mmCIF file of C-alpha atoms in Angstrom:
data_model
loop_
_atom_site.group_PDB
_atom_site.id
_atom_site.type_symbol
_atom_site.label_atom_id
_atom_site.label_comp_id
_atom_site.label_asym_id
_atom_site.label_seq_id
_atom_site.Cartn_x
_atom_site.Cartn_y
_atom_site.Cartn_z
ATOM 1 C CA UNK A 261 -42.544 -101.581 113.230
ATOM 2 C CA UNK A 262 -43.929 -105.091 113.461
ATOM 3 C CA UNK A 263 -42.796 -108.487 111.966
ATOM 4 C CA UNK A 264 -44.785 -110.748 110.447
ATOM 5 C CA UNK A 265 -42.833 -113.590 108.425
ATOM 6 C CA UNK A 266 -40.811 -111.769 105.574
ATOM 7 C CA UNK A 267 -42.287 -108.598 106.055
ATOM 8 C CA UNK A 268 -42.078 -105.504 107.834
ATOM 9 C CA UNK A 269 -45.268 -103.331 108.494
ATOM 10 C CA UNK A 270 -45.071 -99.543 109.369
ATOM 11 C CA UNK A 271 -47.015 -98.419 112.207
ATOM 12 C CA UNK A 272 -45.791 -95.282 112.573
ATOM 13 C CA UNK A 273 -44.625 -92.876 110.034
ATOM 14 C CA UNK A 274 -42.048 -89.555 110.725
ATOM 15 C CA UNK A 275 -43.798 -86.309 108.938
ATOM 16 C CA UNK A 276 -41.064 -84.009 107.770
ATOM 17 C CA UNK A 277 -43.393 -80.527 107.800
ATOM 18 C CA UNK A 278 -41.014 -77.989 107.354
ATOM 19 C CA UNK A 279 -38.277 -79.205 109.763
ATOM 20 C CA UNK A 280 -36.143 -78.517 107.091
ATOM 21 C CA UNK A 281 -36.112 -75.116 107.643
ATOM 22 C CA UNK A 282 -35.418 -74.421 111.062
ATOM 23 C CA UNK A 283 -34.394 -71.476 111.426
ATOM 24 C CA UNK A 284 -37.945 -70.034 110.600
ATOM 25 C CA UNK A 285 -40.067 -72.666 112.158
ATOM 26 C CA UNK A 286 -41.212 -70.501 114.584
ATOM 27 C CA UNK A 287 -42.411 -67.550 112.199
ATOM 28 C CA UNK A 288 -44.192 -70.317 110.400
ATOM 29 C CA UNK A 289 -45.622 -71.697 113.830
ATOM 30 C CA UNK A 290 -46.910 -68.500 114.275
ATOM 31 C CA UNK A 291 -48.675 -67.993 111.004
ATOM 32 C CA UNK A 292 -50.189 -71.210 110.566
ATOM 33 C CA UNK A 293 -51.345 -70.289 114.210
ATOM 34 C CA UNK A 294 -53.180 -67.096 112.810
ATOM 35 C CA UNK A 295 -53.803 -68.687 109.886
ATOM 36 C CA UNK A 296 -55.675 -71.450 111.760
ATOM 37 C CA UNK A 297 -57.720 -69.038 114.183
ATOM 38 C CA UNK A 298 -58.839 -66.475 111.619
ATOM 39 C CA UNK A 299 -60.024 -69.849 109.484
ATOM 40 C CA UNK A 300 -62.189 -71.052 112.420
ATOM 41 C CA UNK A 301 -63.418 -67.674 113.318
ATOM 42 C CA UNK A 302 -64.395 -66.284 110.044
ATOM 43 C CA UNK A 303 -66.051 -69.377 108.857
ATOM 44 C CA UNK A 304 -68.066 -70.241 112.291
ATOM 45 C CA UNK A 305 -68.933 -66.164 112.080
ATOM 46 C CA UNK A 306 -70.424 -66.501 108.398
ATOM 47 C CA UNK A 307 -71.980 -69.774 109.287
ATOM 48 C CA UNK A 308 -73.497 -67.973 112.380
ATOM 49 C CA UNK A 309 -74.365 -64.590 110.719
ATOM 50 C CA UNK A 310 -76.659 -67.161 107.978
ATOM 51 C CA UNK A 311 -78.455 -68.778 110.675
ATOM 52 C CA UNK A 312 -79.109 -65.553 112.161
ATOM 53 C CA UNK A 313 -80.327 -63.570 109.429
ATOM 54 C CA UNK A 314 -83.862 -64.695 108.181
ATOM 55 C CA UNK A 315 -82.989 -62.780 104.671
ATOM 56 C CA UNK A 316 -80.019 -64.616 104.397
ATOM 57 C CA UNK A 317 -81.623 -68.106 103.946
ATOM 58 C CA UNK A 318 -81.450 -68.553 100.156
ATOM 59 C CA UNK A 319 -79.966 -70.938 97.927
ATOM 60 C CA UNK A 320 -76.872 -69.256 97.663
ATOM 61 C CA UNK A 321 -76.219 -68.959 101.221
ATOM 62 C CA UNK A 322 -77.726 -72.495 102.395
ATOM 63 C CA UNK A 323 -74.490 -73.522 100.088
ATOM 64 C CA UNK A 324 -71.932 -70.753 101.342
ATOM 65 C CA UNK A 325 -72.927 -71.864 104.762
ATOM 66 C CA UNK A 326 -72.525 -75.928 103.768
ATOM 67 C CA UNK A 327 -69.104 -74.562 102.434
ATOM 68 C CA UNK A 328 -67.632 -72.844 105.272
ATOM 69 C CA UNK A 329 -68.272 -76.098 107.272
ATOM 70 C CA UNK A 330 -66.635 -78.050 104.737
ATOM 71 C CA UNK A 331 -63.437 -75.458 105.080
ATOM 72 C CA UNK A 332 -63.735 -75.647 108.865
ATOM 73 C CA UNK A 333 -63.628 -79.630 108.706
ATOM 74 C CA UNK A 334 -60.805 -79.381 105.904
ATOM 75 C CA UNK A 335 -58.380 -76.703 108.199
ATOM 76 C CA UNK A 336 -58.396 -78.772 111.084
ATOM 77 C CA UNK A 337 -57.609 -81.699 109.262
ATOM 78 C CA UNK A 338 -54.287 -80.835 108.396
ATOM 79 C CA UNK A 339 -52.845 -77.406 110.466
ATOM 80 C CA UNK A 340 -53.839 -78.808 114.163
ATOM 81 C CA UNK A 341 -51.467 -81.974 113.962
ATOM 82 C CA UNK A 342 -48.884 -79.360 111.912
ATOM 83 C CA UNK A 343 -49.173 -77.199 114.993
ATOM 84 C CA UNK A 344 -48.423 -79.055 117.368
ATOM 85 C CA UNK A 345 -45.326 -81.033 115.862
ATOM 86 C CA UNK A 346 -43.535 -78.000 115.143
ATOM 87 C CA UNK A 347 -42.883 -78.308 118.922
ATOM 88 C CA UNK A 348 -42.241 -82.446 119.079
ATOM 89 C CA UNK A 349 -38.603 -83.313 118.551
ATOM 90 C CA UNK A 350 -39.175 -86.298 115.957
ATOM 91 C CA UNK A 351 -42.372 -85.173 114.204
ATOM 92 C CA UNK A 352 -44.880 -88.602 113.796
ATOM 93 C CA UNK A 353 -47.894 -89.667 112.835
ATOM 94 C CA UNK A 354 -49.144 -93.537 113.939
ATOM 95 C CA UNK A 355 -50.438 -95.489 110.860
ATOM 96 C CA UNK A 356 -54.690 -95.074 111.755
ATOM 97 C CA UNK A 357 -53.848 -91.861 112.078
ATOM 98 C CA UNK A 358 -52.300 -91.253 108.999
ATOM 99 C CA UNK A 359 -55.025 -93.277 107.176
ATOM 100 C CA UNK A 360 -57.876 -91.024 109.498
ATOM 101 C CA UNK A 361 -56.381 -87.448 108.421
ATOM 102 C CA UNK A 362 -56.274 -88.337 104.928
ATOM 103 C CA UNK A 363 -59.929 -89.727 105.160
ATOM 104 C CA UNK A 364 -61.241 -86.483 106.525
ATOM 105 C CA UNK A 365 -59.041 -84.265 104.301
ATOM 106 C CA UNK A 366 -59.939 -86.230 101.143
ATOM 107 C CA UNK A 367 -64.101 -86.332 101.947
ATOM 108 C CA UNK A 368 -63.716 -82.633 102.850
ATOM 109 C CA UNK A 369 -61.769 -81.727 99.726
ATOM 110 C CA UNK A 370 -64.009 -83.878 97.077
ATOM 111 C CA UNK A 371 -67.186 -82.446 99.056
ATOM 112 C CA UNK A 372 -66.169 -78.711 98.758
ATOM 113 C CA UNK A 373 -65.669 -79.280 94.846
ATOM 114 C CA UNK A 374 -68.970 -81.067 94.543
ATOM 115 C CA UNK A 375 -70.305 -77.549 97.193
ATOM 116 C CA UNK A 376 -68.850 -75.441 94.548
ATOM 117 C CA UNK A 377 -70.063 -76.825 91.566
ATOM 118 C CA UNK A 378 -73.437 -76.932 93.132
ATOM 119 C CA UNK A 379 -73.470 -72.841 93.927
ATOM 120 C CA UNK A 380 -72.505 -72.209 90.045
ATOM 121 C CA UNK A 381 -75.632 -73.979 89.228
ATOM 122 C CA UNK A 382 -77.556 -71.634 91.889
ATOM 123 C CA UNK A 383 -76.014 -69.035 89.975
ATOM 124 C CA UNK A 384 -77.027 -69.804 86.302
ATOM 125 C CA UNK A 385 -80.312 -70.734 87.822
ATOM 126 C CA UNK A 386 -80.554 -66.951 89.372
ATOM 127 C CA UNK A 387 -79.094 -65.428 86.432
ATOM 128 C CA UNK A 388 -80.559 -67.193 83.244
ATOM 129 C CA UNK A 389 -83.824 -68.203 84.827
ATOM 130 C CA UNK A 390 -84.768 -65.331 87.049
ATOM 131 C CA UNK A 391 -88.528 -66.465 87.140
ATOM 132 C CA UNK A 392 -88.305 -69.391 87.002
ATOM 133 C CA UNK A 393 -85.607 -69.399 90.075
ATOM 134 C CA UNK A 394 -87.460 -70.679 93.187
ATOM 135 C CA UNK A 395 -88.896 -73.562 91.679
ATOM 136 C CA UNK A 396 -85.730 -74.782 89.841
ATOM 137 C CA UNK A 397 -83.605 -74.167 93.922
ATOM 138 C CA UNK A 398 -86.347 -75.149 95.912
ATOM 139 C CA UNK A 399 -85.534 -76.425 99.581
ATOM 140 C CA UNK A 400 -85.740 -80.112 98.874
ATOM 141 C CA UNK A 401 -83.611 -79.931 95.363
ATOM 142 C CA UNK A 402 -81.073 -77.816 97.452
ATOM 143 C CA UNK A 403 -80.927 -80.185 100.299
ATOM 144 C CA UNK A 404 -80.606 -82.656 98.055
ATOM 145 C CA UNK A 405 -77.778 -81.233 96.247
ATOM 146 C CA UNK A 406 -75.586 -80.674 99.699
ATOM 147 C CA UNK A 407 -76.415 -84.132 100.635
ATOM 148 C CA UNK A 408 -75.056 -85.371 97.642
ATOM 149 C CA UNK A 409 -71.919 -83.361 97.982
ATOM 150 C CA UNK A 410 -71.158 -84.915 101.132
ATOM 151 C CA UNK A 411 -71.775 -88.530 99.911
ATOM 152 C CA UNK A 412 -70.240 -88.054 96.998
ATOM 153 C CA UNK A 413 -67.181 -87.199 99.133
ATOM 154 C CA UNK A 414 -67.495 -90.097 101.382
ATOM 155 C CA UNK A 415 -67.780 -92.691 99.193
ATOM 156 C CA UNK A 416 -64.800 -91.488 96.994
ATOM 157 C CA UNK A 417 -62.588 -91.050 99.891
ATOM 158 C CA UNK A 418 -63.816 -94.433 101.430
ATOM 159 C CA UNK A 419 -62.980 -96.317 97.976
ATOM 160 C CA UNK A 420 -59.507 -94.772 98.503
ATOM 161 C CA UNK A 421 -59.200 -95.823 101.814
ATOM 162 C CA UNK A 422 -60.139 -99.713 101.455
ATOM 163 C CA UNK A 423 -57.903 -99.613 98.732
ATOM 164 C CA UNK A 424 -54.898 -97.929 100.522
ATOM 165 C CA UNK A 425 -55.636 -100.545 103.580
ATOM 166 C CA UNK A 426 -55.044 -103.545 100.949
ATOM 167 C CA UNK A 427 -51.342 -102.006 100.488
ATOM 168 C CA UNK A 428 -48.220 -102.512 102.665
ATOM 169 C CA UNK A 429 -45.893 -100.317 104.188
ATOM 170 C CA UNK A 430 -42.347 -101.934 105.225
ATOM 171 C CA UNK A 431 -40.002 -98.863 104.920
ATOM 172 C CA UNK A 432 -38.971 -96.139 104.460
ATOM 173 C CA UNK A 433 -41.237 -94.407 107.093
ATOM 174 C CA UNK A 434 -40.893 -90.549 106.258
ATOM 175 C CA UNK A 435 -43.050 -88.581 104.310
ATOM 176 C CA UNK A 436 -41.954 -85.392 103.297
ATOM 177 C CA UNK A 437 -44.585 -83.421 103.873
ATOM 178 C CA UNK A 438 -46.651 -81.784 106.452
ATOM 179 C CA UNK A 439 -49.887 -84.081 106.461
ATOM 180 C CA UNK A 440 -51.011 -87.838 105.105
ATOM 181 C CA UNK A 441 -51.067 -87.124 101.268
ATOM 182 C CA UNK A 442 -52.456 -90.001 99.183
ATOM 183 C CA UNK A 443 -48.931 -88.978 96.258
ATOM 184 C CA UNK A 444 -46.832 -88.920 99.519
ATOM 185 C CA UNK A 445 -48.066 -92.796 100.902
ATOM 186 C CA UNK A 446 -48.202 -94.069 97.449
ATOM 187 C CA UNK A 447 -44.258 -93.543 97.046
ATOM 188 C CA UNK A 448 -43.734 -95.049 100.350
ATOM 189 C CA UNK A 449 -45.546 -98.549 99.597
ATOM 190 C CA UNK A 450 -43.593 -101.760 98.766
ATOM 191 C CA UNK A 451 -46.364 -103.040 96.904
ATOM 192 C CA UNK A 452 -48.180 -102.623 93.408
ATOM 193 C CA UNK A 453 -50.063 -99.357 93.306
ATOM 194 C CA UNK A 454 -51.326 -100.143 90.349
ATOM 195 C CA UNK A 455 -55.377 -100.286 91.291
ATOM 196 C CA UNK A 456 -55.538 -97.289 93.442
ATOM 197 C CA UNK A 457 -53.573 -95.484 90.451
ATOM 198 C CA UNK A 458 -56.647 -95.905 88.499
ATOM 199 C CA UNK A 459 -58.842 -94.861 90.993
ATOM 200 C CA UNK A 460 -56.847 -91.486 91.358
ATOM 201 C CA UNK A 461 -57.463 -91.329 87.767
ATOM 202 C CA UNK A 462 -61.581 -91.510 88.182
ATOM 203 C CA UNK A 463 -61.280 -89.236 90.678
ATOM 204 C CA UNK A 464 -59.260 -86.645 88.634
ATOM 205 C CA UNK A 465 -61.879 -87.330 85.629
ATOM 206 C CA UNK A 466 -64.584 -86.524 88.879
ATOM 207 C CA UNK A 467 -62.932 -83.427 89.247
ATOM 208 C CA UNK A 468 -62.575 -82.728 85.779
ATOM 209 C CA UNK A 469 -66.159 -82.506 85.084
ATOM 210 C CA UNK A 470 -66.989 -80.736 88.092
ATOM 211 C CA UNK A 471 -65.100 -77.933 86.825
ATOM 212 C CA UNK A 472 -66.693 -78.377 83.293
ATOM 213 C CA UNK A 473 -70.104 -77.904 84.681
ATOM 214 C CA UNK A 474 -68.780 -74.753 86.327
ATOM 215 C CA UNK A 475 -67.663 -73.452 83.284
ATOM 216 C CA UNK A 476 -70.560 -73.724 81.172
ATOM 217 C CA UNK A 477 -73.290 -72.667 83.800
ATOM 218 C CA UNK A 478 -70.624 -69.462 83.789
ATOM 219 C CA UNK A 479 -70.625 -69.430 79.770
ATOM 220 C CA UNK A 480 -74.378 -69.450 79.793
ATOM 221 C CA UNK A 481 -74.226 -66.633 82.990
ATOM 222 C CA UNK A 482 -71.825 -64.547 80.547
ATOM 223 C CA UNK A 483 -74.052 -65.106 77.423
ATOM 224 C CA UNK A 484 -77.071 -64.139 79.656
ATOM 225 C CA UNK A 485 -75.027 -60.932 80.984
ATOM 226 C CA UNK A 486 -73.939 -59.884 77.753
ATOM 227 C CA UNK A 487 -77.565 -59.473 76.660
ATOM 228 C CA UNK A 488 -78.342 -56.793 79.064
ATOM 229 C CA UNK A 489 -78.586 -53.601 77.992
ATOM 230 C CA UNK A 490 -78.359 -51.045 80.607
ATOM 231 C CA UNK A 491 -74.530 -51.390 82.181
ATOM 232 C CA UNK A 492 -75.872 -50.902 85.663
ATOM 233 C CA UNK A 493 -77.271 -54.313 85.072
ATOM 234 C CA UNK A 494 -74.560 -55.984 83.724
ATOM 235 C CA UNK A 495 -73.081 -54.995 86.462
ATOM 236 C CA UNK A 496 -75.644 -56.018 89.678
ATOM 237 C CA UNK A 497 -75.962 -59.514 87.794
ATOM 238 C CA UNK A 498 -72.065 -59.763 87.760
ATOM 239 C CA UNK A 499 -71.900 -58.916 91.332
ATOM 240 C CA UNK A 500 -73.428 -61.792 92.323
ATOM 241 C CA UNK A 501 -71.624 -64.199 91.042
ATOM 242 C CA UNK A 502 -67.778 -62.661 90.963
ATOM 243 C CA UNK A 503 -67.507 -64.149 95.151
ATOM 244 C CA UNK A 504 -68.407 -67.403 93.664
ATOM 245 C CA UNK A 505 -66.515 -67.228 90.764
ATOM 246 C CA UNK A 506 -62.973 -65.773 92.444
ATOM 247 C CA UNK A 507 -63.485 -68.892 95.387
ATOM 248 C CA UNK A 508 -63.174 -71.349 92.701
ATOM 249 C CA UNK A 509 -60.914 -69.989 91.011
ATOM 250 C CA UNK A 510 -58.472 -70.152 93.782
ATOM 251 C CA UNK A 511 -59.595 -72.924 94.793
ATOM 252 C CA UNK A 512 -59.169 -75.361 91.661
ATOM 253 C CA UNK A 513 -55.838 -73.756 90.236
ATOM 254 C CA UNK A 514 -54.526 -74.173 93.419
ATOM 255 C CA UNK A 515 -54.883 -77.757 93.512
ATOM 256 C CA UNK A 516 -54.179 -77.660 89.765
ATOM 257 C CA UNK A 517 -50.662 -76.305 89.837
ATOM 258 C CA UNK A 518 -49.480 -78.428 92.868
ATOM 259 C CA UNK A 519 -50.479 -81.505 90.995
ATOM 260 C CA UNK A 520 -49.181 -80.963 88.038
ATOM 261 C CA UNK A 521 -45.988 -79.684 89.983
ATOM 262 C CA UNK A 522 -45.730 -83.079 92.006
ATOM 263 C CA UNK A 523 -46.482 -84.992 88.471
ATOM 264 C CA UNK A 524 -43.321 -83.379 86.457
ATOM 265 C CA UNK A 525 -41.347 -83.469 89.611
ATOM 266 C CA UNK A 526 -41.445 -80.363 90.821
ATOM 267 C CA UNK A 527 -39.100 -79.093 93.947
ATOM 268 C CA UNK A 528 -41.076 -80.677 97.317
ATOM 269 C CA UNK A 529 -39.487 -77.626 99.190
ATOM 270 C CA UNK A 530 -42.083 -75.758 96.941
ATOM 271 C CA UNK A 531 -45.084 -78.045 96.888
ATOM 272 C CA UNK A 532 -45.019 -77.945 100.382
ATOM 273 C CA UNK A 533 -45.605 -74.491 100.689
ATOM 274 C CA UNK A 534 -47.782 -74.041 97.699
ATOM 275 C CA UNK A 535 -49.498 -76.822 99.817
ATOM 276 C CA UNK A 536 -50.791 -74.510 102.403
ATOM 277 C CA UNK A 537 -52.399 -72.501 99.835
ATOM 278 C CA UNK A 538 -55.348 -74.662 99.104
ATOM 279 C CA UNK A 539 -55.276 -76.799 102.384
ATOM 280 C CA UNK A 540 -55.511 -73.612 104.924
ATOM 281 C CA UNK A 541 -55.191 -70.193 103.591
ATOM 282 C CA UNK A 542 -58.010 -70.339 100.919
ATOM 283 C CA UNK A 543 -60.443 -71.984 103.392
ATOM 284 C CA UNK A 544 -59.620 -68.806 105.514
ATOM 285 C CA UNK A 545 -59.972 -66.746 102.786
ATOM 286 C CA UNK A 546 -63.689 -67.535 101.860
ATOM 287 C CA UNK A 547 -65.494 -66.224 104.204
ATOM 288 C CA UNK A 548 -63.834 -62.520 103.648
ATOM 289 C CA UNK A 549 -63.767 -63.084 99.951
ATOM 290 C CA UNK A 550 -67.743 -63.595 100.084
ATOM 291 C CA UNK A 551 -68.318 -60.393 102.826
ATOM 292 C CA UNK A 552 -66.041 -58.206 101.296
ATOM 293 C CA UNK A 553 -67.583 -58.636 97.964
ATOM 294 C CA UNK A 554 -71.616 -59.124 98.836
ATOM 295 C CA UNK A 555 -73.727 -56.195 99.729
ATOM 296 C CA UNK A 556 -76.473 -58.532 101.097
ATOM 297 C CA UNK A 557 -73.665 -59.886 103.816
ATOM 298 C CA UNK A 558 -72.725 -56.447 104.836
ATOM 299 C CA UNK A 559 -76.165 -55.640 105.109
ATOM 300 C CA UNK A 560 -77.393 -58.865 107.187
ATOM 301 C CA UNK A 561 -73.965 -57.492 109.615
ATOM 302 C CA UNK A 562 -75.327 -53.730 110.153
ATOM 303 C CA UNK A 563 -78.767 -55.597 111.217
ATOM 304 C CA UNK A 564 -77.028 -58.195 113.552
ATOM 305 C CA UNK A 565 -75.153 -54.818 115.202
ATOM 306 C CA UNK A 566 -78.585 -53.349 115.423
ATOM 307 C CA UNK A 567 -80.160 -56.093 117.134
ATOM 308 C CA UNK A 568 -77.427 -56.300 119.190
ATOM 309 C CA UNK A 569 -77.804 -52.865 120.246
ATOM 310 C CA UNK A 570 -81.263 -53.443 121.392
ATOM 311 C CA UNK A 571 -80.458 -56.527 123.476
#
């Protein structure tokens, strides 16, 4: 800490993690370990097999690849720095730091929502407007709509930032959890939070209506699904959305239930753990969730292995 007149600034601050549980630290060392790997290989493999694939480049996978980046960027955020201070004796994090992680985690986060919403379009698009498809997702529009997502991130998560810069920190130093959480830093001010309270709430109404346009280009997919006759249909035009559609699903109640958990004080012991769900396992996830469930990906595999049989 430094002294400056009457008050005290942080420059460090002591992440708890899970060092409350000791006796299993390394069995979770180890997971988050797997956890981390299978992550970055599953998601560089999709994002690989896309590129590779000439059939592949679509709409919907021009997104799913935009989105495993996203989930690479928002893993290593978080579960590197975890990693390794599950073997540091006093687990910390110096104040940049702090404010850098929660940067990169927050534009990641906001930009996978925005990602997300942006592939249920592509899917009502497919779905309800079959002929009129490629014009509606043309490259441009599509490109467009992934740079948004990313800016959109940016500029939320750099609002938060300035604001969290204007605040001061002169003790307590710990934060009881395993990365920089905007809930976690708020607590440990010793000034008015007041302002970046509000902006928290714009963001959650941000969030809000990103899920609302999900759910009503799904009510119009369902609508448009329901009108088919033959069930073979039905069922081809639900297969390509249910990937989609089970990714955000995890996804958003995820983040849901831990904030409403932190919000009605909820046992930290828990939200810590539940924590992990949305920050690393469900970015690992996606990538299997979208091969196991898409023909076309399965397909685009058996003509990588082909090709490289004949190199």
């Amino acid at each position: 800490m430094t002294g400056g007149g009457n008050i005290t600034e942080i420059t460090y601050f002591i992440l708890l993690g899970f060092s409350d549980f000791p006796r299993i630290l390394p069995v979770l060392s180890f997971i988050f370990l797997v956890i981390y790997i299978m992550g970055l290989a599953w998601n560089l493999s999709l994002i690989f097999l896309i590129w590779m694939d000439s059939l592949l480049h679509t709409p919907m996978y021009f997104f799913l690849s935009n989105l495993s980046f996203t989930d690479i960027c928002y893993i290593t955020s978080t579960v590197p720095k975890m990693l390794f201070n599950f073997f540091q004796e006093q687990q910390t994090i110096t104040f940049v730091g702090c404010i850098a992680q929660y940067f990169v985690f927050s534009t990641m986060g906001l930009s996978d929502s925005c990602i997300l919403t942006a592939m249920a379009y592509d899917r009502y698009a497919a779905i309800c407007k079959p002929l009129l498809y490629s014009s509606i997702m043309s490259p441009s529009l599509c490109g467009q709509m992934a740079l948004g997502a990313y800016m959109a991130g940016f500029t939320a998560s750099l609002c938060h930032i300035c604001a969290l810069l204007q605040l001061h920190f002169c003790g307590p130093n710990i934060i009881n959890h395993f990365f920089c959480d905007m809930p976690e830093l708020l607590i440990l001010s010793c000034t008015d939070t007041f302002f970046i309270q509000v902006m928290l709430a714009i963001l959650s109404i941000f969030e809000i209506t990103n899920v609302l346009i999900i759910l009503i280009s799904y009510g119009y997919i369902v609508i448009t699904i329901m009108k088919i006759t033959s069930a073979k249909g039905r069922s081809k035009a639900f297969n390509t959305c249910a990937s989609h559609l089970t990714t955000v699903s995890l996804f958003f109640a995820s983040g849901m239930f831990v904030y409403l958990s932190s919000i009605t004080g909820g046992s930290s012991s828990f939200d810590r753990f539940a924590s992990v769900l949305y920050t690393a396992v469900i970015p690992m996830m996606n990538p299997l969730i979208y091969s196991l469930r898409n023909k076309e990906v399965k397909d685009a595999l058996k003509r990588l292995q082909k090709k490289r049989g004949h190199w």
